[in-house]
Tab-separated table of C-alpha atoms and ligand atoms in Angstrom:
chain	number	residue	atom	x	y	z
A	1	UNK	CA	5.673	-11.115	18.660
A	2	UNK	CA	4.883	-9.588	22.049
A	3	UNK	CA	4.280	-5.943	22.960
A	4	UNK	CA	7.626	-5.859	24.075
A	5	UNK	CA	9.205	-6.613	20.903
A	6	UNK	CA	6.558	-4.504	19.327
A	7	UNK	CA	7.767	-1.386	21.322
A	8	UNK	CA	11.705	-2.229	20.643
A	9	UNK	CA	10.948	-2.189	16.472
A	10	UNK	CA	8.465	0.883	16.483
A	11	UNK	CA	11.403	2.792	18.746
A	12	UNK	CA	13.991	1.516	16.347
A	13	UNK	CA	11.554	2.907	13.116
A	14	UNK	CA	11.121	6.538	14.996
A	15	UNK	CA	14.907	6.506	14.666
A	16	UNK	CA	15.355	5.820	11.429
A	17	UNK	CA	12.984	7.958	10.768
A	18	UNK	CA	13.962	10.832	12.268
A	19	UNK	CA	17.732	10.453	11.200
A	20	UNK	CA	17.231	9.423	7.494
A	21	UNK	CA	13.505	8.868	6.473
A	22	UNK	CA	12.445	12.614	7.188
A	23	UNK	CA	15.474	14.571	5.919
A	24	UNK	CA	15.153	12.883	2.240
A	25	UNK	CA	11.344	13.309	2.134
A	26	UNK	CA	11.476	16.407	0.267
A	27	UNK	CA	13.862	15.648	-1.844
A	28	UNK	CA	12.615	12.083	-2.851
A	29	UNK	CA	9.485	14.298	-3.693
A	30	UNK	CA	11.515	16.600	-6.271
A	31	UNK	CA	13.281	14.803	-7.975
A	32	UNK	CA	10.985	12.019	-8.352
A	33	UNK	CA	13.447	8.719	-8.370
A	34	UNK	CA	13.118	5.528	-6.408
A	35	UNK	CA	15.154	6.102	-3.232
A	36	UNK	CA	17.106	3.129	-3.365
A	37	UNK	CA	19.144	3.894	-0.222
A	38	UNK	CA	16.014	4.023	1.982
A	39	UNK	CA	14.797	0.467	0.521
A	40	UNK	CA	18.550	-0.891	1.346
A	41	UNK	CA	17.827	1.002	4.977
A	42	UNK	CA	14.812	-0.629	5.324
A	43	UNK	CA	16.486	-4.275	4.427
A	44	UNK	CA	19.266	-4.097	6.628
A	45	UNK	CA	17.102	-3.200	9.640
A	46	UNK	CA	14.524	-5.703	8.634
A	47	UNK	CA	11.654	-3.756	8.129
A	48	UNK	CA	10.774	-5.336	5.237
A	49	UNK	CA	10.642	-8.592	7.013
A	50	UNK	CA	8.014	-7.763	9.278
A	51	UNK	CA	5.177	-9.324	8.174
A	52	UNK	CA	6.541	-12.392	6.654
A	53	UNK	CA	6.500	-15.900	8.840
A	54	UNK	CA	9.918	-16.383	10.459
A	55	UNK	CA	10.042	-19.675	8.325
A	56	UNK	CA	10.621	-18.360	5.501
A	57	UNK	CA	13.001	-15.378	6.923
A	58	UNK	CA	10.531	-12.827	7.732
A	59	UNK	CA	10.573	-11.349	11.411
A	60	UNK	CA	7.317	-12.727	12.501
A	61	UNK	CA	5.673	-9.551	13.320
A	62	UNK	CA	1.828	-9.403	13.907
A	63	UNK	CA	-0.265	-7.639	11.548
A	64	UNK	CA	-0.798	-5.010	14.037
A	65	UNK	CA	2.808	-3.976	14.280
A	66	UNK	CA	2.812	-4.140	10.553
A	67	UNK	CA	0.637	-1.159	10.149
A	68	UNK	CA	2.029	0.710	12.958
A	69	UNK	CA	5.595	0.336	11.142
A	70	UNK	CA	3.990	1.830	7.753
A	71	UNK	CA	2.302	4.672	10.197
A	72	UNK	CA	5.387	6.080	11.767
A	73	UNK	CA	7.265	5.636	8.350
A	74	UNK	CA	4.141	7.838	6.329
A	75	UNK	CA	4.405	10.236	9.096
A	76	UNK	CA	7.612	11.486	7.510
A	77	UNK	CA	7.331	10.147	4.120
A	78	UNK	CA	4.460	8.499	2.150
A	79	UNK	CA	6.706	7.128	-0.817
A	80	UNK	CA	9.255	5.776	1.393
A	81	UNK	CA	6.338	3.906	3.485
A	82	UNK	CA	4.862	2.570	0.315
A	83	UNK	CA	8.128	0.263	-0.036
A	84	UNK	CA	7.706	-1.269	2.540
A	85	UNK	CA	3.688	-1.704	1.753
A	86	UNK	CA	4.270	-2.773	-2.027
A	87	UNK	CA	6.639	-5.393	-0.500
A	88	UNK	CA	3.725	-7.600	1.454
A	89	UNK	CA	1.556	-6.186	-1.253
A	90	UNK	CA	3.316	-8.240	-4.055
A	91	UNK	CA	4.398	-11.335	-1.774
A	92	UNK	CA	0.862	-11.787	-0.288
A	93	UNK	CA	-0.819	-13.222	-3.099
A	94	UNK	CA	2.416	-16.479	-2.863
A	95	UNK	CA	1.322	-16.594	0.768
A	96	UNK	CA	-1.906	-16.568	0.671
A	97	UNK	CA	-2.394	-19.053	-2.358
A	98	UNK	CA	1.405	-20.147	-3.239
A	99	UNK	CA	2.422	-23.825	-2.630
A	100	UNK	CA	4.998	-24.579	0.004
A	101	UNK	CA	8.123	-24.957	-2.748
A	102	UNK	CA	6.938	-21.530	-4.451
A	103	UNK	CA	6.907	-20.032	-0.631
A	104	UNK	CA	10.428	-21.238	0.260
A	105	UNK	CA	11.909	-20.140	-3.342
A	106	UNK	CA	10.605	-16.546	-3.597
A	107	UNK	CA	9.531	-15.364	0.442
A	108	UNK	CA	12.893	-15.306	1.962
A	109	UNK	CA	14.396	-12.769	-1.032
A	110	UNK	CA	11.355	-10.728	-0.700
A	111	UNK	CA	11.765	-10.909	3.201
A	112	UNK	CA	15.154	-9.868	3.286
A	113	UNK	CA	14.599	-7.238	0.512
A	114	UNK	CA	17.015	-8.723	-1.840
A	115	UNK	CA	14.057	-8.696	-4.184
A	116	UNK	CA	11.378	-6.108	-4.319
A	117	UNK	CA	8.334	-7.377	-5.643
A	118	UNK	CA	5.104	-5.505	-7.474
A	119	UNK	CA	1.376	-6.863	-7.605
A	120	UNK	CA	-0.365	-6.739	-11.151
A	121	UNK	CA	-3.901	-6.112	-11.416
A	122	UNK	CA	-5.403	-3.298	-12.771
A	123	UNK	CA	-5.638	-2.762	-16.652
A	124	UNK	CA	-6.121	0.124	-18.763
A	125	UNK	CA	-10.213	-1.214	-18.810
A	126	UNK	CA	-10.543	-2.800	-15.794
A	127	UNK	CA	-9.448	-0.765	-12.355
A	128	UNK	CA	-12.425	-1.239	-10.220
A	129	UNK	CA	-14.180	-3.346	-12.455
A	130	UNK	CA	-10.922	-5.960	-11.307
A	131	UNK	CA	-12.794	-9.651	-13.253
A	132	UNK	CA	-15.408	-8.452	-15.106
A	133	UNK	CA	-13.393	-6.070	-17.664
A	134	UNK	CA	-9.334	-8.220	-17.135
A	135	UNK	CA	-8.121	-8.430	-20.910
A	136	UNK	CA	-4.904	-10.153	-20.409
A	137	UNK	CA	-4.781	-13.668	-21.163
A	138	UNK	CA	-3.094	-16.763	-20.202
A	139	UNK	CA	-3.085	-20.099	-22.267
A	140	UNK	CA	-0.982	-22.924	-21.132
A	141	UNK	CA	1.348	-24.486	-23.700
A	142	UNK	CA	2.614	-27.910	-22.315
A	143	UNK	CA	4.393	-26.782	-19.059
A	144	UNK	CA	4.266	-23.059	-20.018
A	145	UNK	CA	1.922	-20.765	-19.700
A	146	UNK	CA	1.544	-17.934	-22.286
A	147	UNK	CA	0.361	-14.456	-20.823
A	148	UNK	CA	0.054	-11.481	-23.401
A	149	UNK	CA	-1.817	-8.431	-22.181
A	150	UNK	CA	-1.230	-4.752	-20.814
A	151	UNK	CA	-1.292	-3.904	-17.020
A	152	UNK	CA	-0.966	0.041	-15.880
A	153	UNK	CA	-0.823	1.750	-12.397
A	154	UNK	CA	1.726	-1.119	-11.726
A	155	UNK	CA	3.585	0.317	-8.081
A	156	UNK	CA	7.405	-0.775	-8.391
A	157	UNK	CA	6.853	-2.775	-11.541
A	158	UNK	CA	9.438	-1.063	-13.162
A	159	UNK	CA	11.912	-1.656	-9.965
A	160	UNK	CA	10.363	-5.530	-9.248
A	161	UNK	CA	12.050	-9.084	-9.564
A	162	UNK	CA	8.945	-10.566	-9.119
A	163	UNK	CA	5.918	-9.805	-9.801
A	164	UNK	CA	2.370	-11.594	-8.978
A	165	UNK	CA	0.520	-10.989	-12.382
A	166	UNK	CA	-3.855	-11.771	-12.707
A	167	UNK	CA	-4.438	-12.840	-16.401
A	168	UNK	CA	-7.834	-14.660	-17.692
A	169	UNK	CA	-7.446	-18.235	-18.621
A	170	UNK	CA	-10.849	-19.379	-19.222
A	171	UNK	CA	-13.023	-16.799	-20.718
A	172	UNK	CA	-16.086	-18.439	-19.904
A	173	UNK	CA	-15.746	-18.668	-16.479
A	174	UNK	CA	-16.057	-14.866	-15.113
A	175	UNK	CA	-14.102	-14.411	-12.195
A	176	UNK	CA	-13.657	-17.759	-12.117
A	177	UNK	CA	-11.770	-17.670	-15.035
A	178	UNK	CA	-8.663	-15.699	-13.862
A	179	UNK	CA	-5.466	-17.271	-12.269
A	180	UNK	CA	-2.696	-15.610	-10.654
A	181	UNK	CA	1.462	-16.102	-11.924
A	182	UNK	CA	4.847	-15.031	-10.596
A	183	UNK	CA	6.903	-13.819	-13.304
A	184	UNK	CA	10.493	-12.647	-12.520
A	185	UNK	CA	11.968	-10.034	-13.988
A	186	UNK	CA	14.141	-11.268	-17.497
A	187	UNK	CA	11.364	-13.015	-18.617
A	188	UNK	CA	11.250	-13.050	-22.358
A	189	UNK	CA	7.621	-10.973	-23.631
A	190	UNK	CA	7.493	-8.831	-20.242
A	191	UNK	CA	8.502	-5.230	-20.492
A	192	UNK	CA	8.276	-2.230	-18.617
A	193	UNK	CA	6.074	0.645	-20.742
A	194	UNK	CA	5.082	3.981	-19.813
A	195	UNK	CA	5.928	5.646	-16.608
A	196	UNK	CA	3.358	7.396	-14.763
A	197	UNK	CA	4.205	11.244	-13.681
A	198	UNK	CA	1.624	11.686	-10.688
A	199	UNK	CA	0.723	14.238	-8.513
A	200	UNK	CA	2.017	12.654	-4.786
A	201	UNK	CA	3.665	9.622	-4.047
A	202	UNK	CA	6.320	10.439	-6.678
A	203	UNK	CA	9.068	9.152	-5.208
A	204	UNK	CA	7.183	5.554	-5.916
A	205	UNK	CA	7.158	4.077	-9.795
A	206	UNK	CA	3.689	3.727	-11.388
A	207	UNK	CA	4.428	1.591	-14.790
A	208	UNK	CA	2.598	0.106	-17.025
A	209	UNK	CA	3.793	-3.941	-17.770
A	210	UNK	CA	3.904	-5.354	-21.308
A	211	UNK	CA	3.515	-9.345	-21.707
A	212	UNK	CA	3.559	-10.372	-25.254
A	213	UNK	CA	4.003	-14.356	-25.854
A	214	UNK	CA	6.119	-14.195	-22.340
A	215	UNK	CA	6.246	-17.699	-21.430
A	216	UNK	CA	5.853	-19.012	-17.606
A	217	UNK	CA	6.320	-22.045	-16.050
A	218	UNK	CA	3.427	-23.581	-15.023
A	219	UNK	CA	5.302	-24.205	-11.907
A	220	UNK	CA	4.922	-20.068	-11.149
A	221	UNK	CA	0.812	-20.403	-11.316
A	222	UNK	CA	0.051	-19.244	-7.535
A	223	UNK	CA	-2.526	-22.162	-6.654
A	224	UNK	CA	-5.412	-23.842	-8.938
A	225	UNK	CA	-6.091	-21.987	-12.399
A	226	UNK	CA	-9.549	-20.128	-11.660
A	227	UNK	CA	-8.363	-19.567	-8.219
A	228	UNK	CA	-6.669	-16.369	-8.931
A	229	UNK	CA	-9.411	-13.715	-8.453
A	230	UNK	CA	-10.274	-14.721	-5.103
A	231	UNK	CA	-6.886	-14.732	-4.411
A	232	UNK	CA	-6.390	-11.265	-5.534
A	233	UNK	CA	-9.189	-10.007	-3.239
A	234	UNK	CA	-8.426	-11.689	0.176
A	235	UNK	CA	-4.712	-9.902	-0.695
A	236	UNK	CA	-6.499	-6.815	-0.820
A	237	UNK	CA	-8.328	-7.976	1.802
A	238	UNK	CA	-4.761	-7.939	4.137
A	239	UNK	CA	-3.072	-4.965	1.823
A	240	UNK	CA	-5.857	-2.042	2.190
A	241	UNK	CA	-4.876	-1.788	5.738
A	242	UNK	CA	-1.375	-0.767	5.182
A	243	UNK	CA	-2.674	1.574	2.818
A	244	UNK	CA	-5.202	3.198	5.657
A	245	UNK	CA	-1.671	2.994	7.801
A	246	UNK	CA	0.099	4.560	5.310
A	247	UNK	CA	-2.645	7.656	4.932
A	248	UNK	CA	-2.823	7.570	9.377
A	249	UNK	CA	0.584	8.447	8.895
A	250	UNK	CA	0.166	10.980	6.887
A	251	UNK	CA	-2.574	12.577	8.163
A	252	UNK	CA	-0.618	12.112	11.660
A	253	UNK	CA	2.268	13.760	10.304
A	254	UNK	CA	0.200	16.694	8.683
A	255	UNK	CA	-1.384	17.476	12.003
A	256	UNK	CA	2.088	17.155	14.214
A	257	UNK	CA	3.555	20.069	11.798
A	258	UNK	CA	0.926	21.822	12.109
A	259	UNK	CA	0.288	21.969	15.941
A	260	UNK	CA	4.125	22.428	16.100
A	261	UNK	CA	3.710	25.558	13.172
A	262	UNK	CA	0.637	27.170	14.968
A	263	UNK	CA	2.332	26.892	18.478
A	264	UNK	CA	4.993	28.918	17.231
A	265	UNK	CA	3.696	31.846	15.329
A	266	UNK	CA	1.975	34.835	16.687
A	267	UNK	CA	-0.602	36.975	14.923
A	268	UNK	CA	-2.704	39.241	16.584
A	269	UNK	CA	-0.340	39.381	20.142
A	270	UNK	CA	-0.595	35.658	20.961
A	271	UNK	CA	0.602	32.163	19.189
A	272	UNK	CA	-1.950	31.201	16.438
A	273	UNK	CA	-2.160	28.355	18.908
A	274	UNK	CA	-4.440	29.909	21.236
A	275	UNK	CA	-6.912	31.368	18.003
A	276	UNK	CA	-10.148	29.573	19.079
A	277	UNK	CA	-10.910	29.132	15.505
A	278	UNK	CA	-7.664	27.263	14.997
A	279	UNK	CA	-8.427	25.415	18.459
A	280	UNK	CA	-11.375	23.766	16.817
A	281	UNK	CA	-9.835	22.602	13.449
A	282	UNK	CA	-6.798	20.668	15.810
A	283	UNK	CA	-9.439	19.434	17.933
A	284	UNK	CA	-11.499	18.201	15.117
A	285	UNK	CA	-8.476	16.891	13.114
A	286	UNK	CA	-7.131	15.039	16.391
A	287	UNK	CA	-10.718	13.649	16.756
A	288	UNK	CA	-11.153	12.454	13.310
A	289	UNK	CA	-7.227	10.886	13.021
A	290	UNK	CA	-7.802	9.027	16.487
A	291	UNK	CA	-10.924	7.407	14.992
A	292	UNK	CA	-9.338	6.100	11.976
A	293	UNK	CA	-6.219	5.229	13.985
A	294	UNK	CA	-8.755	2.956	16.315
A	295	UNK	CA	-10.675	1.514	13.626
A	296	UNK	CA	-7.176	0.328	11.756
A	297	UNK	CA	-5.867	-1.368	14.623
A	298	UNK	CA	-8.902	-3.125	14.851
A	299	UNK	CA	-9.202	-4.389	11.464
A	300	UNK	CA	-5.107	-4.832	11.935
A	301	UNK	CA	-6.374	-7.018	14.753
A	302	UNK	CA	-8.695	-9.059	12.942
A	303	UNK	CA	-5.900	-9.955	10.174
A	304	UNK	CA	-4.124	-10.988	13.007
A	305	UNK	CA	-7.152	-13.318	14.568
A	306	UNK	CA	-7.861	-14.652	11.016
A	307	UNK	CA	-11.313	-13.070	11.952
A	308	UNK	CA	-14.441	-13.626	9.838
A	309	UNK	CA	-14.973	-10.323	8.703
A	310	UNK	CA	-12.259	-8.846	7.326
A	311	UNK	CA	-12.966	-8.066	4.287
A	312	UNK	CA	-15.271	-5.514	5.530
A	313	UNK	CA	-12.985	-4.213	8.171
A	314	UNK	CA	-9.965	-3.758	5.775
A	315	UNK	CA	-12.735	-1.374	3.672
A	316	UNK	CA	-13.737	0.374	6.791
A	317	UNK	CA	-10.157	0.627	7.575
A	318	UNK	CA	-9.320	2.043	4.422
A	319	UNK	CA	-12.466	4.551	3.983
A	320	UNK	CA	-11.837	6.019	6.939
A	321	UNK	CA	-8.358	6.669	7.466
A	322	UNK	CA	-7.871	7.918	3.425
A	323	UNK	CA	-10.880	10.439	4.098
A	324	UNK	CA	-9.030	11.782	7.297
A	325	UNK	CA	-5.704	11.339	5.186
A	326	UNK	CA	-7.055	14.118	3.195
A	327	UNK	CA	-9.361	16.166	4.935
A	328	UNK	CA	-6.965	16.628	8.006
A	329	UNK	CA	-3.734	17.433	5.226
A	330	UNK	CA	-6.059	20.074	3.486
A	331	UNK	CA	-6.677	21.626	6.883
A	332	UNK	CA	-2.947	21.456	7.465
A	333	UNK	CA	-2.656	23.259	4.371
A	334	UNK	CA	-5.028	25.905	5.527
A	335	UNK	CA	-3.512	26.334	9.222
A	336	UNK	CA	-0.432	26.925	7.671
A	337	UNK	CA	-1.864	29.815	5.300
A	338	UNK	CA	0.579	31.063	2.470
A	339	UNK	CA	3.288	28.805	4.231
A	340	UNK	CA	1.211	25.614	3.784
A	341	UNK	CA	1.288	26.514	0.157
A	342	UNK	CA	5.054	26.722	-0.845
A	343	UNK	CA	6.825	23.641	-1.358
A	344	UNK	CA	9.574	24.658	1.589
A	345	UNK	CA	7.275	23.177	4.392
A	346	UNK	CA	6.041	19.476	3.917
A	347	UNK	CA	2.450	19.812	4.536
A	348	UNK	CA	1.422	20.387	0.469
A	349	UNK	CA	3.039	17.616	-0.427
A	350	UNK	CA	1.418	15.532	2.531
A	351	UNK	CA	-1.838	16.761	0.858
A	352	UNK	CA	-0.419	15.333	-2.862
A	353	UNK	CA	0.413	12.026	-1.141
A	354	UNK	CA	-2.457	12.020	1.006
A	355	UNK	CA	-5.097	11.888	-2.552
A	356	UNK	CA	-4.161	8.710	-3.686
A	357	UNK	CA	-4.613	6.238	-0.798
A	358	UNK	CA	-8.497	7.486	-1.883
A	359	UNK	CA	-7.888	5.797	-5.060
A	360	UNK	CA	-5.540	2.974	-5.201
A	361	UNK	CA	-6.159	-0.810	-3.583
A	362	UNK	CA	-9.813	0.249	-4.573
A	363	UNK	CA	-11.396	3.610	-4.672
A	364	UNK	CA	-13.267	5.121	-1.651
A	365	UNK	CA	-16.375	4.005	-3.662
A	366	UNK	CA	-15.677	-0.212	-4.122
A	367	UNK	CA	-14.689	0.283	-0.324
A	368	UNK	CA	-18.373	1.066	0.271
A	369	UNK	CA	-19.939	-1.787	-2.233
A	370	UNK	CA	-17.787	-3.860	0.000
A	371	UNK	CA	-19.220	-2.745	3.065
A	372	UNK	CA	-22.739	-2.509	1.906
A	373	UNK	CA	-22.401	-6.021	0.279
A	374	UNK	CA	-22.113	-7.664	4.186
A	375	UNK	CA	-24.376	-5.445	5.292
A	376	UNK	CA	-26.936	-6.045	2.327
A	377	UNK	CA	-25.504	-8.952	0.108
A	378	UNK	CA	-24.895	-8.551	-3.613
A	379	UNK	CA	-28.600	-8.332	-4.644
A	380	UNK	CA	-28.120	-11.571	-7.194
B	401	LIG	N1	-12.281	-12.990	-0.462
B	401	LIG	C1	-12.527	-14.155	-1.099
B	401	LIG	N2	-13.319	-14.264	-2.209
B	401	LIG	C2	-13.859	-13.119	-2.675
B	401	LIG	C3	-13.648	-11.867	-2.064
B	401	LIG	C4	-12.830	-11.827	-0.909
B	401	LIG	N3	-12.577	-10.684	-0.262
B	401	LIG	N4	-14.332	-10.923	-2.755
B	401	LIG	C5	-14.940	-11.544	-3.765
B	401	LIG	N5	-14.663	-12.878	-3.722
B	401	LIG	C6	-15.156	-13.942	-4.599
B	401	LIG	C7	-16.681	-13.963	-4.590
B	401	LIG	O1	-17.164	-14.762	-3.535
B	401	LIG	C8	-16.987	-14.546	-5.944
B	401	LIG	O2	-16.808	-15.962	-5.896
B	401	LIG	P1	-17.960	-16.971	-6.481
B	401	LIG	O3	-18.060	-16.637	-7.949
B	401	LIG	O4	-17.403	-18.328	-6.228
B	401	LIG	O5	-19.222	-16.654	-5.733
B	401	LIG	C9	-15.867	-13.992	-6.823
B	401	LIG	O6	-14.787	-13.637	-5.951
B	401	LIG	C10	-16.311	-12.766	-7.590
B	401	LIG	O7	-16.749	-11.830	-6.637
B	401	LIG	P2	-17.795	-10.701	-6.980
B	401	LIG	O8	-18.881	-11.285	-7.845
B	401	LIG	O9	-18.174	-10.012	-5.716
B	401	LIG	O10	-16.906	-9.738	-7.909
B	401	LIG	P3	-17.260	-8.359	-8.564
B	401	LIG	O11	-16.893	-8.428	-9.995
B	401	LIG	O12	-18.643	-7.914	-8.183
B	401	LIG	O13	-16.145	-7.369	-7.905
B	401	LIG	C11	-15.151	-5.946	-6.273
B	401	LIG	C12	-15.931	-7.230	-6.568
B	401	LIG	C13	-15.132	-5.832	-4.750
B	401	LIG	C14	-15.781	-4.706	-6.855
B	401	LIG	C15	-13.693	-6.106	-6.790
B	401	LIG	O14	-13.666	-6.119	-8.214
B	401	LIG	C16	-12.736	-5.027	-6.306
B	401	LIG	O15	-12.254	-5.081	-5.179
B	401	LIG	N6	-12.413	-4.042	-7.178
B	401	LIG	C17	-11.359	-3.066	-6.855
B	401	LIG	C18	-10.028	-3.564	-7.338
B	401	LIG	C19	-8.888	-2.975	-6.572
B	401	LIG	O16	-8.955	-2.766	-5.369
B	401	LIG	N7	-7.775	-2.758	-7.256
B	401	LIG	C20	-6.590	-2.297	-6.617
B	401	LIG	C21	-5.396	-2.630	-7.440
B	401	LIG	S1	-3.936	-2.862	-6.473
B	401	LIG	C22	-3.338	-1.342	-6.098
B	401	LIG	O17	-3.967	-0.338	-6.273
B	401	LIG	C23	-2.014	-1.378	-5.420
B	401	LIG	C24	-1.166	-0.190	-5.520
B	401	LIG	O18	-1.090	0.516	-6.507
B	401	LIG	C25	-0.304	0.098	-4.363
């Protein structure tokens, strides 16, 4: 994809955006349902498709337009981005480690957004601690495999038709012990459990999964059994940047209003706009959201080049832009004074959705082990 077509599909996005992402934010917010008509949006304009390989019906896109898509979508509306996030999220782990067959029967549907699809990792015991504390087992059973175990903080697992699921199959082995499944929705033994009720992002299902005696096919296990751990973390290795993207967007979109809000009202016979005080919390919020936005691209860029580092550029990537995700919607907050503070203007619940790209696809604190690790190594 050339800059070109870059520019055509971010212009296209703005629109949408502008027309129908931005007036149901709020709403989407309230009430706290999946907004189905912005995933069908989203599929008939190919968004979803972006990053998936034109062979098996995705657009094409490079990683860099990828996150720049999520970014103008999280200006308006964090949940709404997440869709189209969760949707590589889920599919990357069939990319990255899935056979050819498994590519061409589950891509296309996920491409198109016929399916949506959900990535389960995280159990009650084991968030950061992703192999070292994984409960949920496996056991294979002629061509079956057998999964029973618990996963929570599942994004769109109670919405999925797929989704990629990590479960131990050789205790012995560690991390080395875990492989990775697709199992569609209708399997026998796999339920949907508790939902979450959160603080942001609440127009997005958190769920915990259920697997009791669900049988597999063997013929769902995403590569070599024992492979799946490391194929969980190069995923994360291409999914925390369109997290960072999705908290750039926010932050961008926190800082827009408020420039717009402080150019506007006047205290003290002139627009709060020309308060040197205020002068210096836009200039440092512009400052700080340009930096992330430069070191995301970057890391976007080295997804693209397949470049040697990326693990530690995804967690740079990631650190940085959910810090200024917050910091600069907590400002907004502020600039906005008791305004910022009612739920009629956007920028308090740009601070609710900003919190969690700090937590999810790895705290702010595993983002640092990662980065000190190929600084320093793992000590062992
Ligand atoms: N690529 C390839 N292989 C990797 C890898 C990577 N990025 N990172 C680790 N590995 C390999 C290691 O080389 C090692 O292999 P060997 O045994 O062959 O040497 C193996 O995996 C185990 O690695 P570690 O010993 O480093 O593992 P660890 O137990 O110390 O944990 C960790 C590493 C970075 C802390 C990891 O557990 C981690 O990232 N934790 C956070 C989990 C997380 O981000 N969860 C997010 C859930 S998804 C989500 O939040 C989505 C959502 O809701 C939207």
């Amino acid at each position: 994809m050339d800059n070109d077509e870059e520019a055509m599909i971010l212009e296209a996005v703005r629109d949408l955006v502008r027309e129908k992402v931005a007036p149901r934010a709020a709403e989407i917010d309230a009430t706290g349902e999946f907004p189905w008509d912005i995933q069908k949006l989203f599929a008939q304009n190919d968004l979803l498709g972006v990053p998936f390989p034109a062979e098996y019906g995705g657009l094409g896109g490079t990683f860099q337009t990828y996150v720049k898509v999520v970014e103008e979508v999280a200006k308006a509306c964090a949940s709404s981005a997440l869709i189209i996030a969760v949707q590589e999220l889920g599919a990357l782990p069939i990319l990255i480690g899935g056979s050819d067959e498994q590519k061409r029967r589950f891509i296309p549907k996920l491409a198109s957004g016929e399916w949506v699809a959900a990535y389960a990792l995280t159990e009650a015991g084991s968030g950061s601690d992703a192999a070292g504390s994984m409960r949920m087992r496996a056991r294979r059973d002629g061509d079956d495999y057998i999964l029973d175990g618990t996963k929570i903080w599942i994004t769109q697992g109670s919405i999925a038709d797929i989704v990629t699921v990590f479960a131990v199959t050789d205790p012995e082995k560690g991390a080395n012990g875990i492989s990775a499944f697709v199992v569609e929705k209708g399997t026998p033994g796999f339920a949907v459990g508790k939902l979450e009720k959160k603080m942001g992002i609440r127009g997005s299902p958190t769920v915990e999964l259920v697997f009791t005696d669900c049988r597999v096919p063997a013929a769902n296990m995403i590569g070599p059994e024992g492979d799946g751990f490391k194929i969980a973390m190069k995923v994360l290795d291409k999914s925390r940047p369109g997290i960072a993207a999705q908290a750039l967007g926010i932050a961008t979109g926190a800082l827009e209003y408020a420039t717009d809000y402080l150019k506007g009202r006047v205290a003290f016979g002139k627009p709060l706009s020309q308060q040197q005080g205020l002068q210096f919390m836009l200039a440092d919020m512009k400052t700080e959201v340009e930096a992330a936005r430069l070191l995301l691209y970057e890391a976007a860029r080295k997804c693209d080049e397949g470049a040697a580092d990326i693990t530690t550029w995804s967690a740079i990537a990631k650190l940085k832009c959910g810090d200024v995700a917050m910091s600069v919607t907590v400002d907004a907050v502020q600039l906005l004074g008791g305004f910022g503070y009612s739920t009629e203007y956007p920028v308090e619940r740009m601070m609710r959705d900003a919190k969690i790209t700090q937590i999810y696809e790895g705290t702010q604190q595993i983002q640092r082990i990662v980065i000190a690790r190929s600084m320093v190594g793992r000590g062992k």
